[in-house]
Amino acid sequence: MGVSLRAEAGAVAAPKARGELSEALFSAWRTQGTLPRLPDPAPGVDAFGEDVQLALYACYELHYRGFDRVPAEREWDPELLRFRGALESRFLDAMREHVGSPADHRELLGELLTEPPDGTGASHFLLKQGTLEQFREYVVHRSAYHLKEADPQAWVIPRLRGHAKAALVAIEFDEYGGGRGECLHARLFAEMMDALGLDPAYGRYEDWIPAPALAVVNMMSLFGLHRAWRGALVGQFATVEVTSSPGAARLAAALERLGMGPAGLRFYREHIEADAVHEQLVRREVIDPLLADEPHLAQQVAFGIAATCSLEKRLADHLLSAWHRGQSSLRAPLPV
């Protein structure tokens, strides 16, 4: 069967390459027929660097909405999967090195449930002193996930059983607007982008988003697309739900301080209430039944929690370092 180069509805243009690996990938996509053998990452390549993270993000994007002029058949091309597997291996090794041997998942979740009185993360900065331009940058970073919010976690649904599966679907149902398209969390995020003067089109800012933000989304896609990592995906989801409500409260307050109206506030206000409930559900109705059914996944759940915290800290450090220097945290300043 021939390969069609027809542009698919909803597909976006592929981003610009950031090195040898991403250039080889995008160059291969411009050809017809069988993909040439793509290069393996060199032994000393930075697994958290721009080239690896963009190449991995682009590979994963074929499982979501794809790219303009990249045939849908590429999603399961054996050579592309081999290339992606080599990138994933380096990424996993790097995460393991940074995480080490994580503590018990209950201890890790207990730490996340305790809000420090002197928090120093990005949401604390934006609440206390962030400018409107810095908040716009933060939203661009997060758009890599929130414009497809809950999609990476949906991959784990067929990999779970029983009560854990039912409870996770209940949470996802809320993320997808409770059956109402106008209430999809991804749509609420797009409306906030529009209110902030940003382009809410899916994939619009891929060339602006740096590796630390891409890595957070790549971790979700990696865990979600591999049944072997279903425990880690549940740990990642739990981390997001446990930390989301207080963070959303700070970000909503920051937007109010900056003079944002109701359309810009709805996304974070929705998460203050919804994720306070989801935090209880994911801990007690997803993790506990999952580990009662598959106790061998406990270490994976802990790894998912620890890896999420590690990558989120890398992103926060990147943001705050740039902002404290008075520079843009994006790869290039946003268009006026």
Coordinates of C-alpha atoms in Angstrom, one line a residue:
M1 CA 0.0 0.0 0.0
G2 CA 1.4 3.4 -1.0
V3 CA 2.1 6.1 1.6
S4 CA 0.0 9.2 1.3
L5 CA 1.4 12.7 2.0
R6 CA -2.1 14.1 2.5
A7 CA -2.2 16.7 5.4
E8 CA -4.4 15.5 8.2
A9 CA -7.1 17.6 9.8
G10 CA -5.7 19.2 13.0
A11 CA -2.1 18.5 12.1
V12 CA 0.5 21.2 12.6
A13 CA 3.8 22.0 11.0
A14 CA 6.8 20.1 12.3
P15 CA 9.1 22.3 14.5
K16 CA 12.5 23.4 13.5
A17 CA 15.4 20.9 14.2
R18 CA 17.7 21.6 17.2
G19 CA 20.6 19.2 16.4
E20 CA 21.7 16.1 14.5
L21 CA 19.0 13.8 15.8
S22 CA 16.0 16.0 15.2
E23 CA 17.4 17.1 11.9
A24 CA 17.7 13.5 10.7
L25 CA 14.2 12.8 11.9
F26 CA 12.6 15.7 10.1
S27 CA 14.7 15.2 7.0
A28 CA 13.5 11.5 6.9
W29 CA 9.9 12.6 7.2
R30 CA 10.2 14.8 4.1
T31 CA 10.9 11.7 2.0
Q32 CA 8.4 9.1 0.8
G33 CA 8.5 5.4 1.3
T34 CA 10.6 3.6 3.9
L35 CA 12.4 5.7 6.4
P36 CA 16.2 5.5 6.2
R37 CA 18.0 4.2 9.3
L38 CA 18.0 7.1 11.8
P39 CA 21.1 7.7 14.0
D40 CA 21.4 6.5 17.6
P41 CA 22.2 9.1 20.2
A42 CA 25.9 9.4 20.7
P43 CA 27.2 7.9 24.0
G44 CA 27.8 11.4 25.5
V45 CA 24.6 13.0 24.3
D46 CA 22.7 15.0 26.9
A47 CA 19.4 13.1 27.4
F48 CA 17.8 16.3 28.9
G49 CA 19.2 18.5 26.0
E50 CA 17.3 20.3 23.3
D51 CA 18.0 17.8 20.5
V52 CA 17.0 14.6 22.3
Q53 CA 13.9 16.1 23.9
L54 CA 12.6 17.7 20.7
A55 CA 13.2 14.5 18.7
L56 CA 11.4 12.4 21.3
Y57 CA 8.6 14.9 21.6
A58 CA 8.1 14.8 17.8
C59 CA 8.1 11.0 17.8
Y60 CA 5.4 11.0 20.4
E61 CA 3.3 13.6 18.7
L62 CA 2.6 11.1 15.9
H63 CA 0.4 9.3 18.5
Y64 CA -1.6 12.5 19.2
R65 CA -2.4 14.8 16.3
G66 CA 0.6 14.3 14.1
F67 CA 2.3 16.8 11.8
D68 CA 1.4 18.3 8.5
R69 CA 2.8 16.3 5.6
V70 CA 3.9 13.5 7.8
P71 CA 1.7 10.4 6.8
A72 CA -0.4 8.8 9.5
E73 CA 1.3 5.5 8.6
R74 CA 4.6 6.8 10.1
E75 CA 3.1 6.3 13.6
W76 CA 4.1 2.6 13.6
D77 CA 7.0 2.7 11.2
P78 CA 9.5 0.1 12.5
E79 CA 12.6 2.3 12.0
L80 CA 10.9 5.2 13.7
L81 CA 10.0 3.0 16.7
R82 CA 13.7 1.8 16.8
F83 CA 14.9 5.4 16.8
R84 CA 12.3 6.4 19.5
G85 CA 13.3 3.4 21.6
A86 CA 17.0 4.5 21.6
L87 CA 16.0 8.0 22.7
E88 CA 13.7 6.6 25.4
S89 CA 16.5 4.4 26.7
R90 CA 18.8 7.4 27.2
F91 CA 16.0 9.4 28.8
L92 CA 15.0 6.6 31.2
D93 CA 18.7 6.2 32.2
A94 CA 19.0 9.9 32.9
M95 CA 15.9 9.9 35.0
R96 CA 17.0 6.9 37.0
E97 CA 20.4 8.6 37.6
H98 CA 18.8 11.7 38.9
V99 CA 16.1 10.0 41.0
G100 CA 18.2 7.2 42.5
S101 CA 16.3 4.8 44.8
P102 CA 13.1 6.7 45.6
A103 CA 11.5 6.3 49.0
D104 CA 8.2 4.5 49.6
H105 CA 5.4 6.0 47.5
R106 CA 3.3 6.8 50.7
E107 CA 6.2 8.8 52.1
L108 CA 6.7 10.7 48.9
L109 CA 3.0 11.5 48.6
G110 CA 2.9 12.6 52.3
E111 CA 5.7 15.1 51.5
L112 CA 3.7 16.4 48.6
L113 CA 0.6 16.9 50.7
T114 CA 2.6 19.3 53.0
E115 CA 2.7 22.8 51.6
P116 CA 5.9 24.6 52.7
P117 CA 5.3 28.0 54.2
D118 CA 8.2 29.5 52.2
G119 CA 7.7 27.9 48.8
T120 CA 10.1 29.0 46.0
G121 CA 8.7 27.5 42.9
A122 CA 7.4 29.2 39.7
S123 CA 3.8 29.6 41.0
H124 CA 5.1 31.3 44.2
F125 CA 7.3 33.7 42.1
L126 CA 4.4 34.5 39.8
L127 CA 2.1 35.1 42.8
K128 CA 4.5 37.4 44.6
Q129 CA 6.3 39.3 41.8
G130 CA 5.8 37.9 38.4
T131 CA 5.0 40.2 35.5
L132 CA 2.3 39.6 32.9
E133 CA 4.9 38.8 30.3
Q134 CA 6.5 36.2 32.6
F135 CA 3.0 34.7 33.2
R136 CA 2.5 34.5 29.4
E137 CA 5.8 32.7 29.1
Y138 CA 4.7 30.2 31.8
V139 CA 1.5 29.5 30.0
V140 CA 3.5 28.9 26.7
H141 CA 5.7 26.3 28.6
R142 CA 2.6 24.5 29.9
S143 CA 0.8 24.6 26.6
A144 CA 2.8 21.6 25.4
Y145 CA 0.7 19.5 27.9
H146 CA -2.4 21.5 28.7
L147 CA -3.6 21.7 25.1
K148 CA -3.8 17.9 25.2
E149 CA -4.5 17.7 28.9
A150 CA -5.3 14.2 30.2
D151 CA -4.4 12.5 26.8
P152 CA -1.1 11.0 28.0
Q153 CA -2.8 9.5 31.1
A154 CA -5.7 8.1 29.0
W155 CA -3.2 5.6 27.6
V156 CA -3.1 3.8 30.9
I157 CA -6.8 3.1 31.1
P158 CA -6.7 -0.3 29.2
R159 CA -3.7 -1.3 31.3
L160 CA -5.5 -1.2 34.6
R161 CA -8.1 -3.5 36.1
G162 CA -11.1 -3.3 38.4
H163 CA -11.6 -0.5 40.9
A164 CA -8.4 1.3 40.0
K165 CA -9.5 1.5 36.4
A166 CA -13.0 2.7 37.2
A167 CA -11.6 5.4 39.5
L168 CA -9.0 6.7 37.0
V169 CA -11.7 6.9 34.3
A170 CA -13.9 9.0 36.7
I171 CA -11.0 11.5 37.1
E172 CA -10.4 11.5 33.4
F173 CA -14.1 12.2 32.8
D174 CA -13.7 15.4 34.8
E175 CA -10.6 16.3 32.8
Y176 CA -12.6 16.0 29.6
G177 CA -15.3 18.3 30.8
G178 CA -17.8 15.8 32.2
G179 CA -19.0 15.1 28.7
R180 CA -19.3 18.7 27.7
G181 CA -17.0 19.9 25.0
E182 CA -17.1 23.5 26.2
C183 CA -15.7 22.4 29.6
L184 CA -12.8 20.4 28.4
H185 CA -9.8 21.4 30.4
A186 CA -7.7 21.7 27.3
R187 CA -10.4 24.1 25.9
L188 CA -10.4 26.2 29.1
F189 CA -6.6 26.5 28.8
A190 CA -6.9 27.6 25.2
E191 CA -9.4 30.3 26.3
M192 CA -7.0 31.5 28.9
M193 CA -4.2 31.7 26.2
D194 CA -6.5 33.8 24.1
A195 CA -7.3 36.1 27.0
L196 CA -3.6 36.5 27.6
G197 CA -3.1 37.6 24.0
L198 CA -1.5 34.3 23.0
D199 CA -2.3 32.1 20.0
P200 CA -4.3 29.1 21.4
A201 CA -3.7 26.9 18.3
Y202 CA -2.4 23.4 19.1
G203 CA 1.3 23.2 18.6
R204 CA 1.7 26.9 17.8
Y205 CA 4.7 27.5 20.2
E206 CA 6.7 24.3 19.8
D207 CA 9.7 26.2 18.5
W208 CA 9.6 28.5 21.6
I209 CA 9.3 25.7 24.2
P210 CA 12.7 24.6 25.6
A211 CA 13.8 21.1 26.6
P212 CA 12.9 21.3 30.4
A213 CA 9.2 21.8 29.5
L214 CA 9.3 19.2 26.7
A215 CA 10.8 16.7 29.1
V216 CA 7.9 16.9 31.5
V217 CA 5.5 16.0 28.7
N218 CA 7.8 13.4 27.2
M219 CA 7.9 11.6 30.5
M220 CA 4.1 11.3 30.5
S221 CA 4.0 10.0 26.9
L222 CA 6.7 7.5 27.6
F223 CA 5.0 6.1 30.7
G224 CA 1.6 6.2 29.1
L225 CA 2.5 4.4 25.8
H226 CA 4.3 1.5 27.5
R227 CA 2.2 -1.0 29.4
A228 CA 5.4 -2.0 31.3
W229 CA 5.4 1.5 32.9
R230 CA 1.8 1.7 33.9
G231 CA 2.7 2.0 37.6
A232 CA 5.0 4.9 36.9
L233 CA 2.2 6.7 34.9
V234 CA -0.1 6.3 37.9
G235 CA 2.6 7.8 40.1
Q236 CA 3.0 10.7 37.7
F237 CA -0.8 11.3 37.6
A238 CA -0.9 11.2 41.4
T239 CA 1.8 13.8 41.7
V240 CA 0.0 16.2 39.4
E241 CA -3.3 15.8 41.2
V242 CA -1.8 16.1 44.7
T243 CA 0.1 19.3 43.9
S244 CA -2.4 20.9 41.4
S245 CA -5.0 22.5 43.7
P246 CA -2.7 24.7 45.8
G247 CA -0.6 25.6 42.8
A248 CA -3.7 26.5 40.8
A249 CA -4.9 28.7 43.7
R250 CA -1.6 30.6 43.6
L251 CA -1.7 31.0 39.8
A252 CA -5.3 32.2 39.9
A253 CA -4.4 34.8 42.5
A254 CA -1.4 35.9 40.4
L255 CA -3.7 36.4 37.4
E256 CA -6.1 38.4 39.5
R257 CA -3.2 40.6 40.7
L258 CA -2.3 41.2 37.1
G259 CA -5.8 42.3 36.3
M260 CA -7.0 39.2 34.3
G261 CA -10.8 38.8 33.8
P262 CA -13.1 35.8 34.2
A263 CA -12.1 34.1 30.9
G264 CA -8.4 34.1 32.0
L265 CA -9.2 32.8 35.5
R266 CA -11.6 30.0 34.7
F267 CA -8.9 27.4 33.9
Y268 CA -7.1 27.7 37.2
R269 CA -10.2 28.2 39.3
E270 CA -11.6 25.0 37.8
H271 CA -8.5 23.1 39.0
I272 CA -8.6 24.5 42.5
E273 CA -11.9 22.6 43.2
A274 CA -11.6 19.6 40.8
D275 CA -8.1 18.6 41.8
A276 CA -8.8 18.8 45.5
V277 CA -11.2 15.9 44.9
H278 CA -9.0 14.2 42.4
E279 CA -6.1 14.1 44.9
Q280 CA -8.2 12.0 47.2
L281 CA -9.4 9.7 44.4
V282 CA -6.1 9.0 42.9
R283 CA -4.4 8.2 46.2
R284 CA -7.2 6.0 47.7
E285 CA -9.2 4.8 44.8
V286 CA -6.5 4.3 42.2
I287 CA -3.1 3.7 43.8
D288 CA -4.4 1.6 46.8
P289 CA -6.5 -0.8 44.7
L290 CA -3.8 -1.0 42.0
L291 CA -1.1 -2.1 44.5
A292 CA -3.5 -4.5 46.2
D293 CA -4.0 -6.1 42.8
E294 CA -0.4 -5.7 41.6
P295 CA 1.9 -5.1 44.6
H296 CA 5.0 -5.5 42.4
L297 CA 4.2 -2.1 40.9
A298 CA 4.9 -0.2 44.2
Q299 CA 8.4 0.7 43.2
Q300 CA 7.2 1.9 39.8
V301 CA 4.6 4.2 41.4
A302 CA 7.4 5.7 43.6
F303 CA 9.6 6.2 40.6
G304 CA 6.8 8.0 38.7
I305 CA 6.4 10.3 41.7
A306 CA 10.1 11.0 42.1
A307 CA 10.7 11.4 38.3
T308 CA 7.9 13.9 38.0
C309 CA 9.2 15.9 41.0
S310 CA 12.7 15.9 39.5
L311 CA 11.7 17.1 36.0
E312 CA 9.3 19.7 37.5
K313 CA 12.2 21.0 39.6
R314 CA 14.4 21.2 36.5
L315 CA 11.7 23.2 34.7
A316 CA 11.2 25.5 37.7
D317 CA 15.0 26.1 38.0
H318 CA 15.1 27.0 34.4
L319 CA 12.2 29.5 34.7
L320 CA 13.4 31.2 37.8
S321 CA 17.0 31.4 36.6
A322 CA 16.0 33.2 33.5
W323 CA 13.5 35.5 35.2
H324 CA 15.9 36.5 38.0
R325 CA 18.4 37.5 35.2
G326 CA 15.7 39.6 33.5
Q327 CA 15.7 37.3 30.5
S328 CA 13.0 35.3 28.6
S329 CA 12.6 31.7 29.8
L330 CA 11.7 30.7 26.2
R331 CA 14.0 29.8 23.4
A332 CA 13.1 33.2 21.9
P333 CA 11.0 36.1 23.1
L334 CA 7.3 35.9 22.3
P335 CA 6.1 37.8 19.2
V336 CA 4.4 41.0 20.1

